[in-house]
PDB file of C-alpha atoms in Angstrom:
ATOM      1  CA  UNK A   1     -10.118 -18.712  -3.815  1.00  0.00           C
ATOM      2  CA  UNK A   2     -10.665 -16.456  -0.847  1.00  0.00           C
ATOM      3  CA  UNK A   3     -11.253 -13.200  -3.217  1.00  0.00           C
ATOM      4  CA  UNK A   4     -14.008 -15.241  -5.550  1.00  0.00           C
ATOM      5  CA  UNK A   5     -15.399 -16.424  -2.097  1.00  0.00           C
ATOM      6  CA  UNK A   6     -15.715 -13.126  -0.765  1.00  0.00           C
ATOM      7  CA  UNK A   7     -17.196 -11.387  -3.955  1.00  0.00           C
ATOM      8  CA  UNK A   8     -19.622 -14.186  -3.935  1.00  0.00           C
ATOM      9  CA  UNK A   9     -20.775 -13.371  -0.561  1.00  0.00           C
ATOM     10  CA  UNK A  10     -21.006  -9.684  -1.296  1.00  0.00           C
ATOM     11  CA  UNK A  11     -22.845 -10.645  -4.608  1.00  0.00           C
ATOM     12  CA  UNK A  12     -25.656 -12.075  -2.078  1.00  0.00           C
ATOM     13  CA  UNK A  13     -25.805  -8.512  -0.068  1.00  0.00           C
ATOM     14  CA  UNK A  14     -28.768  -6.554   0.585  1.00  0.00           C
ATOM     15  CA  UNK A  15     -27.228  -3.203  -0.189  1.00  0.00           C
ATOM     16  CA  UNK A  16     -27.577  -3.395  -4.032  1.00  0.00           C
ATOM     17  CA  UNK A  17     -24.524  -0.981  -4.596  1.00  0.00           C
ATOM     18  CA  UNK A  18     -22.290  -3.741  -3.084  1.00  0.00           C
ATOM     19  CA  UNK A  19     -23.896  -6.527  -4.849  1.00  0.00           C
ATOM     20  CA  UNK A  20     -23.810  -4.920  -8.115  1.00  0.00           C
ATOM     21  CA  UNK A  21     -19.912  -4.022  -7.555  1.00  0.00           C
ATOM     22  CA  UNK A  22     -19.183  -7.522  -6.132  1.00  0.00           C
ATOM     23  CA  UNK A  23     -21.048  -8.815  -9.395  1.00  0.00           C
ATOM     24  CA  UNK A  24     -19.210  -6.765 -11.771  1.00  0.00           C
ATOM     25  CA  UNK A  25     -15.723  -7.762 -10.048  1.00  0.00           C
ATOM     26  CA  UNK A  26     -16.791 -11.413 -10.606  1.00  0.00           C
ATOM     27  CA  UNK A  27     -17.166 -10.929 -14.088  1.00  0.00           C
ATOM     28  CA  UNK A  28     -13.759  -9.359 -14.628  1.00  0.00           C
ATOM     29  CA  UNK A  29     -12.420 -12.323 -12.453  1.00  0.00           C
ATOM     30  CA  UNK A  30     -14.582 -15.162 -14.527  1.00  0.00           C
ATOM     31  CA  UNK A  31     -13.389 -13.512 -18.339  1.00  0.00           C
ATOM     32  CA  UNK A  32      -9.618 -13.872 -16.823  1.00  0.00           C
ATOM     33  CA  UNK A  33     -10.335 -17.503 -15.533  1.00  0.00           C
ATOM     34  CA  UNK A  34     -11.342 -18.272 -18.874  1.00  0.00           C
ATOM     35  CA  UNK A  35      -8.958 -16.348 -21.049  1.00  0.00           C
ATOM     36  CA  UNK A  36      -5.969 -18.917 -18.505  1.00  0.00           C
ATOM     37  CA  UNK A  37      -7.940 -22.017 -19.362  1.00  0.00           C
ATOM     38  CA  UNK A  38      -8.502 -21.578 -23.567  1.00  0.00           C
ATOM     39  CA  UNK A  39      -4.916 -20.088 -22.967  1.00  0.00           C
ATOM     40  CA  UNK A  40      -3.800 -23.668 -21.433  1.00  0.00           C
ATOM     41  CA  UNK A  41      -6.062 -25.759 -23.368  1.00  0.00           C
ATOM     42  CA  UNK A  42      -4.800 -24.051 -26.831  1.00  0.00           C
ATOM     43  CA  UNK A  43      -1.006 -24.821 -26.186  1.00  0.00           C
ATOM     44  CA  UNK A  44      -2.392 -28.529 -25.096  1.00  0.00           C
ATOM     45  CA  UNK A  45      -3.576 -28.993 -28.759  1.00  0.00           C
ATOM     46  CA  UNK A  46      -7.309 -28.328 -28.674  1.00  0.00           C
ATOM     47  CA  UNK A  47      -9.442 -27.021 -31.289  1.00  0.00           C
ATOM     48  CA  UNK A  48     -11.712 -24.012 -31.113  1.00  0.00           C
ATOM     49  CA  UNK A  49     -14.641 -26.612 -31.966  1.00  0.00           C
ATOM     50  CA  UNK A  50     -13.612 -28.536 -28.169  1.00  0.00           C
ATOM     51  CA  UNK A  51     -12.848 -25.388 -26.285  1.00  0.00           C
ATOM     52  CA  UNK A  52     -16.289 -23.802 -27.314  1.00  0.00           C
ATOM     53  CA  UNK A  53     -17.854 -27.370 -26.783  1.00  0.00           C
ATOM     54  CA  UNK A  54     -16.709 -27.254 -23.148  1.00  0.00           C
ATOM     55  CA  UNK A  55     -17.598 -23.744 -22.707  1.00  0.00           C
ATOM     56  CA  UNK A  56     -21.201 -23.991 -23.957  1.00  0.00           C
ATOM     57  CA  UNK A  57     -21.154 -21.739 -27.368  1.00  0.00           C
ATOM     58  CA  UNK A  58     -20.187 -21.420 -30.687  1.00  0.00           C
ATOM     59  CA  UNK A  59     -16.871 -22.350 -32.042  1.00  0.00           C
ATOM     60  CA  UNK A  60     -17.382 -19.002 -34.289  1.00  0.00           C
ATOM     61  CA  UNK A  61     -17.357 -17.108 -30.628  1.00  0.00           C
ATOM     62  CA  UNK A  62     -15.085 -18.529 -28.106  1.00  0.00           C
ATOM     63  CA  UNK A  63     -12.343 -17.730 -32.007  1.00  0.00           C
ATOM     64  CA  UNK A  64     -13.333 -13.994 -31.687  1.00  0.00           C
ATOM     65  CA  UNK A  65     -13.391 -13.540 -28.573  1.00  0.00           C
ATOM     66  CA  UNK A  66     -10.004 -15.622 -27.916  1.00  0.00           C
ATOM     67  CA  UNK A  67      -8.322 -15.469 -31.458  1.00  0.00           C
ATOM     68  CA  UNK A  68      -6.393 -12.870 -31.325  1.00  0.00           C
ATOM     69  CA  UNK A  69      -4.891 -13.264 -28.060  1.00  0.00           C
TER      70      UNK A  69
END
């Protein structure tokens, strides 16, 4: 958890060029935290309809964007 910790802080800085990177690095570090958890929770048994209930969209989106994987 210390890299998410750190980018967090830096997300917070005043200079916006390291806020902006620390934001973007989140992001890339939040779509592989999910990918690992619909990952897990697919092999578990769930459906699309409880994974994309969990994660706060469509069933229709968290399919594309995890689907094919």
């Amino acid at each position: 958890m210390t890299e998410a910790t750190d980018l967090a802080a830096r997300a917070g800085d005043r200079d916006p060029r390291v806020g902006l990177r620390a934001v973007a690095a989140l992001r890339r570090l939040l779509e592989q935290l999910e990918a690992v958890q619909v990952r897990g929770a697919r092999n578990q048994g769930w459906s699309w309809q409880e994974i994309a209930a969990e994660l706060g969209v469509s069933k229709q989106a968290v399919h594309k964007k995890h689907g094919g994987r």
